[in-house]
Amino acid sequence: MRILLTNDDGITAPGLVAMYRRLCELGDVDVVAPETVQSATSHGITIHAPLMTARVKVGELFEGTAVAGRPADCVKLAVHAILPERPDLVVSGINSGANTGINVIYSGTVAAAIEAAFLGLPAIALSQYLRADVEPDYDRAADLALRVIRALLERGIDKGGVVSVNLPVLAPAGATPAVKVVRQCTRSWGDEYEKRLDPRGREYFWNSATYTLEYSDDDTDVAALREGYVTITPLQFDLTHYPTIQRWQEGRWEI
Ligand code: MN
Protein backbone atom coordinates (compact mmCIF):
# COMPACT_ATOMS: atom_id res chain seq x y z
CA MET A 1 0.00 0.00 0.00
CA ARG A 2 1.23 3.52 -0.86
CA ILE A 3 0.49 6.12 1.78
CA LEU A 4 0.82 9.88 1.51
CA LEU A 5 1.53 11.46 4.89
CA THR A 6 1.00 15.17 5.43
CA ASN A 7 -0.07 17.58 8.17
CA ASP A 8 -0.54 21.25 9.00
CA ASP A 9 2.12 21.55 11.74
CA GLY A 10 5.08 21.34 9.37
CA ILE A 11 7.23 18.50 8.08
CA THR A 12 9.36 18.20 11.24
CA ALA A 13 6.43 18.19 13.70
CA PRO A 14 6.66 15.43 16.32
CA GLY A 15 3.18 14.08 15.53
CA LEU A 16 4.07 13.53 11.86
CA VAL A 17 7.46 12.00 12.66
CA ALA A 18 5.93 9.52 15.15
CA MET A 19 3.17 8.63 12.68
CA TYR A 20 5.69 8.05 9.89
CA ARG A 21 7.45 5.43 12.01
CA ARG A 22 4.23 3.51 12.61
CA LEU A 23 2.76 3.89 9.10
CA CYS A 24 5.82 2.13 7.63
CA GLU A 25 4.30 -1.06 9.09
CA LEU A 26 1.35 -0.60 6.71
CA GLY A 27 3.12 0.28 3.47
CA ASP A 28 5.40 2.67 1.59
CA VAL A 29 5.07 6.14 3.03
CA ASP A 30 5.74 9.37 1.11
CA VAL A 31 5.86 12.61 3.09
CA VAL A 32 4.81 15.86 1.44
CA ALA A 33 4.05 18.43 4.11
CA PRO A 34 4.18 22.19 4.73
CA GLU A 35 7.55 23.77 5.38
CA THR A 36 6.12 25.87 8.23
CA VAL A 37 3.24 25.72 10.70
CA GLN A 38 -0.09 26.06 8.87
CA SER A 39 -2.52 25.42 11.72
CA ALA A 40 -5.96 27.02 11.35
CA THR A 41 -5.31 27.90 7.70
CA SER A 42 -8.27 25.77 6.69
CA HIS A 43 -8.66 24.92 3.02
CA GLY A 44 -6.57 27.69 1.47
CA ILE A 45 -4.61 26.97 -1.69
CA THR A 46 -1.84 28.85 -3.50
CA ILE A 47 -2.63 29.95 -7.04
CA HIS A 48 -1.03 33.40 -7.47
CA ALA A 49 2.43 32.50 -6.22
CA PRO A 50 4.90 29.73 -6.92
CA LEU A 51 4.95 26.70 -4.66
CA MET A 52 8.58 26.37 -3.60
CA THR A 53 9.62 22.88 -2.56
CA ALA A 54 12.69 21.40 -0.89
CA ARG A 55 13.77 17.85 -0.12
CA VAL A 56 14.17 17.70 3.64
CA LYS A 57 15.86 15.00 5.70
CA VAL A 58 14.13 14.50 9.03
CA GLY A 59 16.64 12.87 11.36
CA GLU A 60 17.72 9.46 10.09
CA LEU A 61 14.09 8.52 9.60
CA PHE A 62 12.96 9.83 6.23
CA GLU A 63 13.42 12.30 3.43
CA GLY A 64 10.29 14.14 2.40
CA THR A 65 9.19 17.14 0.38
CA ALA A 66 8.61 20.38 2.26
CA VAL A 67 6.21 22.73 0.50
CA ALA A 68 6.04 26.48 1.12
CA GLY A 69 2.26 26.36 0.93
CA ARG A 70 -0.92 25.24 2.63
CA PRO A 71 -1.84 21.69 3.66
CA ALA A 72 -4.31 21.37 0.76
CA ASP A 73 -1.52 22.51 -1.62
CA CYS A 74 0.64 19.65 -0.34
CA VAL A 75 -1.96 17.02 -1.22
CA LYS A 76 -2.74 18.49 -4.65
CA LEU A 77 0.92 18.87 -5.51
CA ALA A 78 1.86 15.42 -4.21
CA VAL A 79 -0.85 13.64 -6.18
CA HIS A 80 -0.55 15.66 -9.41
CA ALA A 81 3.16 16.32 -9.61
CA ILE A 82 5.41 14.69 -7.02
CA LEU A 83 4.40 11.09 -6.32
CA PRO A 84 5.24 8.49 -8.96
CA GLU A 85 1.75 6.97 -8.56
CA ARG A 86 -1.52 7.75 -6.79
CA PRO A 87 -1.51 6.83 -3.10
CA ASP A 88 -4.00 4.28 -1.76
CA LEU A 89 -4.47 6.25 1.44
CA VAL A 90 -3.79 9.78 2.66
CA VAL A 91 -3.06 10.39 6.35
CA SER A 92 -2.91 13.90 7.80
CA GLY A 93 -1.35 14.39 11.24
CA ILE A 94 -0.98 13.61 13.98
CA ASN A 95 -1.96 17.21 14.69
CA SER A 96 -0.88 18.86 17.93
CA GLY A 97 -4.31 19.75 19.29
CA ALA A 98 -7.84 18.44 18.93
CA ASN A 99 -9.88 18.98 15.79
CA THR A 100 -13.36 18.62 17.15
CA GLY A 101 -16.47 20.78 16.89
CA ILE A 102 -16.18 23.77 14.57
CA ASN A 103 -12.38 23.48 14.69
CA VAL A 104 -12.92 20.92 11.95
CA ILE A 105 -13.74 23.87 9.68
CA TYR A 106 -10.67 25.91 10.67
CA SER A 107 -8.30 22.97 10.60
CA GLY A 108 -5.54 22.61 8.02
CA THR A 109 -5.12 18.99 9.13
CA VAL A 110 -8.70 18.16 8.18
CA ALA A 111 -8.50 20.29 5.00
CA ALA A 112 -5.60 18.17 3.74
CA ALA A 113 -7.71 15.05 4.25
CA ILE A 114 -10.71 16.65 2.54
CA GLU A 115 -8.50 17.65 -0.41
CA ALA A 116 -7.54 13.99 -0.75
CA ALA A 117 -11.22 13.08 -0.74
CA PHE A 118 -11.83 15.64 -3.54
CA LEU A 119 -9.30 13.62 -5.53
CA GLY A 120 -11.16 10.39 -4.81
CA LEU A 121 -8.67 9.06 -2.26
CA PRO A 122 -9.61 7.64 1.15
CA ALA A 123 -8.30 9.98 3.82
CA ILE A 124 -7.85 10.05 7.58
CA ALA A 125 -7.14 13.14 9.68
CA LEU A 126 -5.51 12.46 13.06
CA SER A 127 -5.42 14.90 15.97
CA GLN A 128 -4.11 14.66 19.51
CA TYR A 129 -6.03 16.53 22.19
CA LEU A 130 -3.57 18.46 24.36
CA ARG A 131 -4.02 19.42 27.98
CA ALA A 132 -1.58 21.70 29.74
CA ASP A 133 -0.97 19.29 32.64
CA VAL A 134 -0.02 16.25 30.53
CA GLU A 135 3.05 16.09 28.29
CA PRO A 136 1.97 14.66 24.89
CA ASP A 137 3.48 11.28 24.01
CA TYR A 138 3.36 11.09 20.23
CA ASP A 139 4.85 7.60 20.07
CA ARG A 140 1.95 6.25 22.11
CA ALA A 141 -0.46 8.40 20.11
CA ALA A 142 0.91 6.95 16.86
CA ASP A 143 0.59 3.40 18.24
CA LEU A 144 -3.04 4.07 19.01
CA ALA A 145 -3.63 5.88 15.71
CA LEU A 146 -2.22 2.94 13.74
CA ARG A 147 -4.65 0.60 15.47
CA VAL A 148 -7.53 2.93 14.58
CA ILE A 149 -6.31 3.18 10.96
CA ARG A 150 -6.18 -0.64 10.68
CA ALA A 151 -9.73 -0.89 12.06
CA LEU A 152 -10.95 1.78 9.63
CA LEU A 153 -9.30 0.05 6.66
CA GLU A 154 -10.90 -3.20 7.72
CA ARG A 155 -14.33 -1.58 7.69
CA GLY A 156 -13.47 0.25 4.48
CA ILE A 157 -13.45 3.96 3.76
CA ASP A 158 -15.64 4.89 0.80
CA LYS A 159 -14.03 6.57 -2.18
CA GLY A 160 -14.16 10.25 -1.40
CA GLY A 161 -14.67 9.49 2.27
CA VAL A 162 -12.97 11.49 4.99
CA VAL A 163 -12.57 10.36 8.57
CA SER A 164 -11.52 12.60 11.43
CA VAL A 165 -9.96 10.81 14.39
CA ASN A 166 -9.21 12.53 17.70
CA LEU A 167 -7.04 10.95 20.35
CA PRO A 168 -7.72 11.73 24.01
CA VAL A 169 -5.11 12.81 26.52
CA LEU A 170 -3.01 9.71 27.10
CA ALA A 171 -2.08 9.46 30.75
CA PRO A 172 1.31 7.79 31.33
CA ALA A 173 0.92 4.00 31.47
CA GLY A 174 -2.85 4.34 31.22
CA ALA A 175 -5.11 1.72 29.67
CA THR A 176 -5.97 1.81 25.96
CA PRO A 177 -8.93 4.16 25.54
CA ALA A 178 -12.17 2.96 23.94
CA VAL A 179 -13.56 4.22 20.63
CA LYS A 180 -16.75 6.20 20.10
CA VAL A 181 -18.19 7.09 16.69
CA VAL A 182 -19.74 10.53 17.13
CA ARG A 183 -21.08 13.52 15.25
CA GLN A 184 -19.34 16.87 15.06
CA CYS A 185 -20.36 19.43 17.68
CA THR A 186 -21.54 22.64 16.05
CA ARG A 187 -21.45 25.05 18.97
CA SER A 188 -19.28 28.12 18.63
CA TRP A 189 -16.44 28.73 21.02
CA GLY A 190 -16.07 31.90 23.04
CA ASP A 191 -13.79 34.22 21.12
CA GLU A 192 -11.91 36.81 23.11
CA TYR A 193 -9.72 39.55 21.73
CA GLU A 194 -7.13 41.32 23.79
CA LYS A 195 -6.71 44.96 22.85
CA ARG A 196 -3.12 46.21 22.84
CA LEU A 197 -1.16 49.21 21.61
CA ASP A 198 1.75 49.06 19.17
CA PRO A 199 4.88 51.23 19.75
CA ARG A 200 3.25 54.06 17.75
CA GLY A 201 0.09 54.02 19.81
CA ARG A 202 -2.10 52.22 17.28
CA GLU A 203 -4.56 49.66 18.53
CA TYR A 204 -4.22 46.04 17.56
CA PHE A 205 -6.07 42.93 18.64
CA TRP A 206 -4.94 39.43 19.46
CA ASN A 207 -7.27 36.46 19.70
CA SER A 208 -6.69 35.25 23.25
CA ALA A 209 -9.30 32.51 23.43
CA THR A 210 -8.13 29.02 24.33
CA TYR A 211 -10.11 26.16 22.91
CA THR A 212 -11.47 23.87 25.59
CA LEU A 213 -13.87 20.95 25.47
CA GLU A 214 -16.41 22.67 27.70
CA TYR A 215 -19.50 23.44 25.70
CA SER A 216 -21.22 20.57 23.99
CA ASP A 217 -24.26 18.37 23.73
CA ASP A 218 -23.68 14.87 25.06
CA ASP A 219 -23.60 12.99 21.75
CA THR A 220 -20.74 14.84 20.06
CA ASP A 221 -17.01 14.54 19.36
CA VAL A 222 -16.32 17.24 21.94
CA ALA A 223 -18.12 15.42 24.75
CA ALA A 224 -16.63 12.00 23.93
CA LEU A 225 -13.09 13.35 23.69
CA ARG A 226 -13.51 15.13 27.02
CA GLU A 227 -14.62 11.80 28.52
CA GLY A 228 -11.41 10.14 27.29
CA TYR A 229 -12.62 8.28 24.20
CA VAL A 230 -10.90 8.01 20.87
CA THR A 231 -13.43 9.76 18.65
CA ILE A 232 -14.17 8.83 15.05
CA THR A 233 -16.23 11.24 12.96
CA PRO A 234 -16.92 10.45 9.30
CA LEU A 235 -17.10 13.75 7.41
CA GLN A 236 -18.52 14.94 4.10
CA PHE A 237 -17.59 18.04 2.14
CA ASP A 238 -20.94 18.51 0.43
CA LEU A 239 -22.17 21.54 2.40
CA THR A 240 -25.60 21.55 0.79
CA HIS A 241 -28.44 21.92 3.28
CA TYR A 242 -30.79 19.29 1.89
CA PRO A 243 -33.96 20.05 3.91
CA THR A 244 -33.92 23.62 2.55
CA ILE A 245 -33.29 22.37 -1.00
CA GLN A 246 -36.38 20.25 -0.76
CA ARG A 247 -38.50 23.06 0.69
CA TRP A 248 -37.31 25.67 -1.79
CA GLN A 249 -37.57 23.44 -4.83
CA GLU A 250 -41.29 23.21 -4.28
CA GLY A 251 -43.29 25.76 -6.24
CA ARG A 252 -42.13 28.43 -8.68
CA TRP A 253 -39.65 31.14 -7.78
CA GLU A 254 -41.04 34.54 -8.83
CA ILE A 255 -38.33 37.17 -8.91
MN1 MN B 1 -1.93 22.07 13.54
mmCIF file of C-alpha atoms and ligand atoms in Angstrom:
data_model
loop_
_atom_site.group_PDB
_atom_site.id
_atom_site.type_symbol
_atom_site.label_atom_id
_atom_site.label_comp_id
_atom_site.label_asym_id
_atom_site.label_seq_id
_atom_site.Cartn_x
_atom_site.Cartn_y
_atom_site.Cartn_z
ATOM 1 C CA MET A 1 0.000 0.000 0.000
ATOM 2 C CA ARG A 2 1.228 3.523 -0.861
ATOM 3 C CA ILE A 3 0.486 6.117 1.783
ATOM 4 C CA LEU A 4 0.819 9.885 1.514
ATOM 5 C CA LEU A 5 1.531 11.462 4.892
ATOM 6 C CA THR A 6 0.997 15.168 5.426
ATOM 7 C CA ASN A 7 -0.069 17.579 8.173
ATOM 8 C CA ASP A 8 -0.537 21.254 9.002
ATOM 9 C CA ASP A 9 2.119 21.548 11.735
ATOM 10 C CA GLY A 10 5.083 21.337 9.373
ATOM 11 C CA ILE A 11 7.235 18.495 8.076
ATOM 12 C CA THR A 12 9.359 18.199 11.235
ATOM 13 C CA ALA A 13 6.428 18.195 13.695
ATOM 14 C CA PRO A 14 6.662 15.427 16.320
ATOM 15 C CA GLY A 15 3.178 14.075 15.526
ATOM 16 C CA LEU A 16 4.067 13.530 11.858
ATOM 17 C CA VAL A 17 7.457 11.997 12.664
ATOM 18 C CA ALA A 18 5.934 9.522 15.149
ATOM 19 C CA MET A 19 3.170 8.633 12.678
ATOM 20 C CA TYR A 20 5.691 8.049 9.887
ATOM 21 C CA ARG A 21 7.455 5.435 12.005
ATOM 22 C CA ARG A 22 4.226 3.506 12.608
ATOM 23 C CA LEU A 23 2.761 3.889 9.098
ATOM 24 C CA CYS A 24 5.818 2.131 7.633
ATOM 25 C CA GLU A 25 4.299 -1.060 9.088
ATOM 26 C CA LEU A 26 1.351 -0.601 6.705
ATOM 27 C CA GLY A 27 3.125 0.276 3.475
ATOM 28 C CA ASP A 28 5.395 2.666 1.595
ATOM 29 C CA VAL A 29 5.074 6.143 3.025
ATOM 30 C CA ASP A 30 5.744 9.370 1.114
ATOM 31 C CA VAL A 31 5.860 12.608 3.087
ATOM 32 C CA VAL A 32 4.807 15.862 1.445
ATOM 33 C CA ALA A 33 4.053 18.432 4.109
ATOM 34 C CA PRO A 34 4.180 22.189 4.729
ATOM 35 C CA GLU A 35 7.549 23.766 5.384
ATOM 36 C CA THR A 36 6.121 25.873 8.229
ATOM 37 C CA VAL A 37 3.239 25.719 10.702
ATOM 38 C CA GLN A 38 -0.088 26.063 8.868
ATOM 39 C CA SER A 39 -2.518 25.422 11.723
ATOM 40 C CA ALA A 40 -5.958 27.018 11.354
ATOM 41 C CA THR A 41 -5.308 27.903 7.703
ATOM 42 C CA SER A 42 -8.273 25.774 6.690
ATOM 43 C CA HIS A 43 -8.662 24.922 3.017
ATOM 44 C CA GLY A 44 -6.566 27.690 1.474
ATOM 45 C CA ILE A 45 -4.608 26.970 -1.685
ATOM 46 C CA THR A 46 -1.844 28.845 -3.501
ATOM 47 C CA ILE A 47 -2.627 29.948 -7.038
ATOM 48 C CA HIS A 48 -1.033 33.403 -7.467
ATOM 49 C CA ALA A 49 2.432 32.499 -6.217
ATOM 50 C CA PRO A 50 4.900 29.726 -6.924
ATOM 51 C CA LEU A 51 4.954 26.702 -4.655
ATOM 52 C CA MET A 52 8.578 26.374 -3.602
ATOM 53 C CA THR A 53 9.620 22.877 -2.559
ATOM 54 C CA ALA A 54 12.687 21.396 -0.886
ATOM 55 C CA ARG A 55 13.771 17.854 -0.116
ATOM 56 C CA VAL A 56 14.168 17.698 3.644
ATOM 57 C CA LYS A 57 15.865 15.003 5.702
ATOM 58 C CA VAL A 58 14.131 14.495 9.028
ATOM 59 C CA GLY A 59 16.642 12.872 11.362
ATOM 60 C CA GLU A 60 17.725 9.461 10.091
ATOM 61 C CA LEU A 61 14.093 8.520 9.599
ATOM 62 C CA PHE A 62 12.957 9.829 6.226
ATOM 63 C CA GLU A 63 13.421 12.296 3.431
ATOM 64 C CA GLY A 64 10.294 14.139 2.397
ATOM 65 C CA THR A 65 9.191 17.142 0.384
ATOM 66 C CA ALA A 66 8.609 20.380 2.262
ATOM 67 C CA VAL A 67 6.206 22.732 0.497
ATOM 68 C CA ALA A 68 6.041 26.479 1.120
ATOM 69 C CA GLY A 69 2.264 26.363 0.930
ATOM 70 C CA ARG A 70 -0.917 25.240 2.628
ATOM 71 C CA PRO A 71 -1.839 21.693 3.660
ATOM 72 C CA ALA A 72 -4.306 21.374 0.759
ATOM 73 C CA ASP A 73 -1.522 22.507 -1.619
ATOM 74 C CA CYS A 74 0.641 19.652 -0.344
ATOM 75 C CA VAL A 75 -1.958 17.021 -1.216
ATOM 76 C CA LYS A 76 -2.740 18.487 -4.646
ATOM 77 C CA LEU A 77 0.920 18.873 -5.512
ATOM 78 C CA ALA A 78 1.857 15.422 -4.207
ATOM 79 C CA VAL A 79 -0.847 13.640 -6.181
ATOM 80 C CA HIS A 80 -0.552 15.655 -9.410
ATOM 81 C CA ALA A 81 3.162 16.323 -9.606
ATOM 82 C CA ILE A 82 5.408 14.691 -7.022
ATOM 83 C CA LEU A 83 4.403 11.091 -6.316
ATOM 84 C CA PRO A 84 5.242 8.490 -8.962
ATOM 85 C CA GLU A 85 1.748 6.968 -8.556
ATOM 86 C CA ARG A 86 -1.522 7.747 -6.788
ATOM 87 C CA PRO A 87 -1.509 6.826 -3.103
ATOM 88 C CA ASP A 88 -4.003 4.279 -1.757
ATOM 89 C CA LEU A 89 -4.466 6.253 1.443
ATOM 90 C CA VAL A 90 -3.794 9.784 2.662
ATOM 91 C CA VAL A 91 -3.058 10.390 6.347
ATOM 92 C CA SER A 92 -2.911 13.899 7.802
ATOM 93 C CA GLY A 93 -1.353 14.393 11.240
ATOM 94 C CA ILE A 94 -0.976 13.614 13.985
ATOM 95 C CA ASN A 95 -1.955 17.211 14.692
ATOM 96 C CA SER A 96 -0.877 18.863 17.930
ATOM 97 C CA GLY A 97 -4.313 19.751 19.292
ATOM 98 C CA ALA A 98 -7.837 18.445 18.925
ATOM 99 C CA ASN A 99 -9.878 18.982 15.786
ATOM 100 C CA THR A 100 -13.355 18.622 17.150
ATOM 101 C CA GLY A 101 -16.469 20.781 16.888
ATOM 102 C CA ILE A 102 -16.183 23.771 14.572
ATOM 103 C CA ASN A 103 -12.384 23.485 14.688
ATOM 104 C CA VAL A 104 -12.924 20.925 11.952
ATOM 105 C CA ILE A 105 -13.744 23.871 9.676
ATOM 106 C CA TYR A 106 -10.666 25.907 10.674
ATOM 107 C CA SER A 107 -8.296 22.970 10.597
ATOM 108 C CA GLY A 108 -5.537 22.610 8.019
ATOM 109 C CA THR A 109 -5.116 18.987 9.126
ATOM 110 C CA VAL A 110 -8.699 18.160 8.175
ATOM 111 C CA ALA A 111 -8.499 20.293 5.004
ATOM 112 C CA ALA A 112 -5.605 18.171 3.741
ATOM 113 C CA ALA A 113 -7.713 15.050 4.253
ATOM 114 C CA ILE A 114 -10.706 16.652 2.537
ATOM 115 C CA GLU A 115 -8.503 17.648 -0.408
ATOM 116 C CA ALA A 116 -7.544 13.987 -0.749
ATOM 117 C CA ALA A 117 -11.223 13.083 -0.737
ATOM 118 C CA PHE A 118 -11.828 15.638 -3.540
ATOM 119 C CA LEU A 119 -9.297 13.616 -5.525
ATOM 120 C CA GLY A 120 -11.164 10.389 -4.809
ATOM 121 C CA LEU A 121 -8.672 9.056 -2.263
ATOM 122 C CA PRO A 122 -9.605 7.635 1.155
ATOM 123 C CA ALA A 123 -8.304 9.978 3.820
ATOM 124 C CA ILE A 124 -7.854 10.053 7.582
ATOM 125 C CA ALA A 125 -7.141 13.142 9.684
ATOM 126 C CA LEU A 126 -5.511 12.460 13.058
ATOM 127 C CA SER A 127 -5.425 14.896 15.968
ATOM 128 C CA GLN A 128 -4.113 14.656 19.512
ATOM 129 C CA TYR A 129 -6.033 16.532 22.189
ATOM 130 C CA LEU A 130 -3.574 18.464 24.360
ATOM 131 C CA ARG A 131 -4.025 19.422 27.977
ATOM 132 C CA ALA A 132 -1.576 21.697 29.744
ATOM 133 C CA ASP A 133 -0.975 19.285 32.644
ATOM 134 C CA VAL A 134 -0.018 16.245 30.533
ATOM 135 C CA GLU A 135 3.047 16.088 28.286
ATOM 136 C CA PRO A 136 1.972 14.657 24.887
ATOM 137 C CA ASP A 137 3.480 11.278 24.006
ATOM 138 C CA TYR A 138 3.362 11.094 20.225
ATOM 139 C CA ASP A 139 4.848 7.597 20.069
ATOM 140 C CA ARG A 140 1.946 6.254 22.108
ATOM 141 C CA ALA A 141 -0.457 8.401 20.111
ATOM 142 C CA ALA A 142 0.914 6.949 16.859
ATOM 143 C CA ASP A 143 0.586 3.402 18.241
ATOM 144 C CA LEU A 144 -3.037 4.068 19.013
ATOM 145 C CA ALA A 145 -3.627 5.880 15.709
ATOM 146 C CA LEU A 146 -2.219 2.936 13.744
ATOM 147 C CA ARG A 147 -4.651 0.601 15.474
ATOM 148 C CA VAL A 148 -7.533 2.933 14.578
ATOM 149 C CA ILE A 149 -6.314 3.175 10.963
ATOM 150 C CA ARG A 150 -6.182 -0.638 10.682
ATOM 151 C CA ALA A 151 -9.729 -0.885 12.064
ATOM 152 C CA LEU A 152 -10.952 1.778 9.629
ATOM 153 C CA LEU A 153 -9.304 0.052 6.661
ATOM 154 C CA GLU A 154 -10.900 -3.202 7.721
ATOM 155 C CA ARG A 155 -14.326 -1.579 7.691
ATOM 156 C CA GLY A 156 -13.468 0.246 4.483
ATOM 157 C CA ILE A 157 -13.449 3.963 3.761
ATOM 158 C CA ASP A 158 -15.639 4.887 0.796
ATOM 159 C CA LYS A 159 -14.033 6.573 -2.182
ATOM 160 C CA GLY A 160 -14.160 10.254 -1.399
ATOM 161 C CA GLY A 161 -14.669 9.490 2.272
ATOM 162 C CA VAL A 162 -12.971 11.495 4.988
ATOM 163 C CA VAL A 163 -12.569 10.361 8.574
ATOM 164 C CA SER A 164 -11.523 12.601 11.429
ATOM 165 C CA VAL A 165 -9.956 10.814 14.395
ATOM 166 C CA ASN A 166 -9.212 12.534 17.696
ATOM 167 C CA LEU A 167 -7.037 10.951 20.347
ATOM 168 C CA PRO A 168 -7.721 11.726 24.008
ATOM 169 C CA VAL A 169 -5.105 12.810 26.523
ATOM 170 C CA LEU A 170 -3.006 9.710 27.096
ATOM 171 C CA ALA A 171 -2.080 9.458 30.753
ATOM 172 C CA PRO A 172 1.308 7.791 31.331
ATOM 173 C CA ALA A 173 0.920 3.996 31.474
ATOM 174 C CA GLY A 174 -2.850 4.337 31.217
ATOM 175 C CA ALA A 175 -5.110 1.721 29.666
ATOM 176 C CA THR A 176 -5.966 1.815 25.957
ATOM 177 C CA PRO A 177 -8.934 4.158 25.541
ATOM 178 C CA ALA A 178 -12.167 2.964 23.941
ATOM 179 C CA VAL A 179 -13.557 4.220 20.631
ATOM 180 C CA LYS A 180 -16.745 6.203 20.097
ATOM 181 C CA VAL A 181 -18.192 7.091 16.688
ATOM 182 C CA VAL A 182 -19.738 10.526 17.128
ATOM 183 C CA ARG A 183 -21.078 13.518 15.251
ATOM 184 C CA GLN A 184 -19.338 16.873 15.060
ATOM 185 C CA CYS A 185 -20.355 19.432 17.679
ATOM 186 C CA THR A 186 -21.536 22.643 16.048
ATOM 187 C CA ARG A 187 -21.451 25.047 18.972
ATOM 188 C CA SER A 188 -19.275 28.117 18.631
ATOM 189 C CA TRP A 189 -16.443 28.730 21.019
ATOM 190 C CA GLY A 190 -16.071 31.899 23.043
ATOM 191 C CA ASP A 191 -13.787 34.222 21.115
ATOM 192 C CA GLU A 192 -11.908 36.815 23.111
ATOM 193 C CA TYR A 193 -9.716 39.554 21.728
ATOM 194 C CA GLU A 194 -7.128 41.316 23.795
ATOM 195 C CA LYS A 195 -6.705 44.964 22.853
ATOM 196 C CA ARG A 196 -3.118 46.211 22.838
ATOM 197 C CA LEU A 197 -1.157 49.208 21.608
ATOM 198 C CA ASP A 198 1.747 49.062 19.173
ATOM 199 C CA PRO A 199 4.883 51.229 19.755
ATOM 200 C CA ARG A 200 3.250 54.056 17.754
ATOM 201 C CA GLY A 201 0.094 54.017 19.811
ATOM 202 C CA ARG A 202 -2.100 52.219 17.276
ATOM 203 C CA GLU A 203 -4.557 49.660 18.530
ATOM 204 C CA TYR A 204 -4.222 46.043 17.564
ATOM 205 C CA PHE A 205 -6.067 42.934 18.637
ATOM 206 C CA TRP A 206 -4.939 39.432 19.456
ATOM 207 C CA ASN A 207 -7.268 36.464 19.701
ATOM 208 C CA SER A 208 -6.686 35.248 23.246
ATOM 209 C CA ALA A 209 -9.303 32.509 23.429
ATOM 210 C CA THR A 210 -8.128 29.016 24.335
ATOM 211 C CA TYR A 211 -10.114 26.157 22.906
ATOM 212 C CA THR A 212 -11.473 23.871 25.594
ATOM 213 C CA LEU A 213 -13.867 20.951 25.471
ATOM 214 C CA GLU A 214 -16.412 22.668 27.701
ATOM 215 C CA TYR A 215 -19.501 23.443 25.695
ATOM 216 C CA SER A 216 -21.221 20.575 23.987
ATOM 217 C CA ASP A 217 -24.260 18.368 23.733
ATOM 218 C CA ASP A 218 -23.682 14.865 25.061
ATOM 219 C CA ASP A 219 -23.604 12.986 21.752
ATOM 220 C CA THR A 220 -20.737 14.842 20.058
ATOM 221 C CA ASP A 221 -17.013 14.536 19.359
ATOM 222 C CA VAL A 222 -16.317 17.244 21.938
ATOM 223 C CA ALA A 223 -18.123 15.417 24.750
ATOM 224 C CA ALA A 224 -16.635 12.004 23.925
ATOM 225 C CA LEU A 225 -13.086 13.346 23.691
ATOM 226 C CA ARG A 226 -13.514 15.129 27.018
ATOM 227 C CA GLU A 227 -14.623 11.796 28.520
ATOM 228 C CA GLY A 228 -11.413 10.141 27.292
ATOM 229 C CA TYR A 229 -12.618 8.276 24.204
ATOM 230 C CA VAL A 230 -10.897 8.014 20.865
ATOM 231 C CA THR A 231 -13.434 9.759 18.645
ATOM 232 C CA ILE A 232 -14.175 8.831 15.055
ATOM 233 C CA THR A 233 -16.227 11.236 12.962
ATOM 234 C CA PRO A 234 -16.922 10.453 9.304
ATOM 235 C CA LEU A 235 -17.102 13.746 7.411
ATOM 236 C CA GLN A 236 -18.515 14.944 4.102
ATOM 237 C CA PHE A 237 -17.594 18.039 2.143
ATOM 238 C CA ASP A 238 -20.941 18.513 0.432
ATOM 239 C CA LEU A 239 -22.168 21.543 2.401
ATOM 240 C CA THR A 240 -25.604 21.554 0.790
ATOM 241 C CA HIS A 241 -28.441 21.920 3.279
ATOM 242 C CA TYR A 242 -30.793 19.290 1.892
ATOM 243 C CA PRO A 243 -33.959 20.050 3.905
ATOM 244 C CA THR A 244 -33.922 23.620 2.548
ATOM 245 C CA ILE A 245 -33.287 22.371 -0.999
ATOM 246 C CA GLN A 246 -36.382 20.254 -0.762
ATOM 247 C CA ARG A 247 -38.505 23.064 0.691
ATOM 248 C CA TRP A 248 -37.308 25.668 -1.792
ATOM 249 C CA GLN A 249 -37.568 23.442 -4.829
ATOM 250 C CA GLU A 250 -41.293 23.207 -4.277
ATOM 251 C CA GLY A 251 -43.286 25.765 -6.242
ATOM 252 C CA ARG A 252 -42.127 28.432 -8.679
ATOM 253 C CA TRP A 253 -39.653 31.139 -7.781
ATOM 254 C CA GLU A 254 -41.039 34.544 -8.831
ATOM 255 C CA ILE A 255 -38.326 37.173 -8.912
HETATM 256 MN MN MN B 1 -1.933 22.066 13.544
#
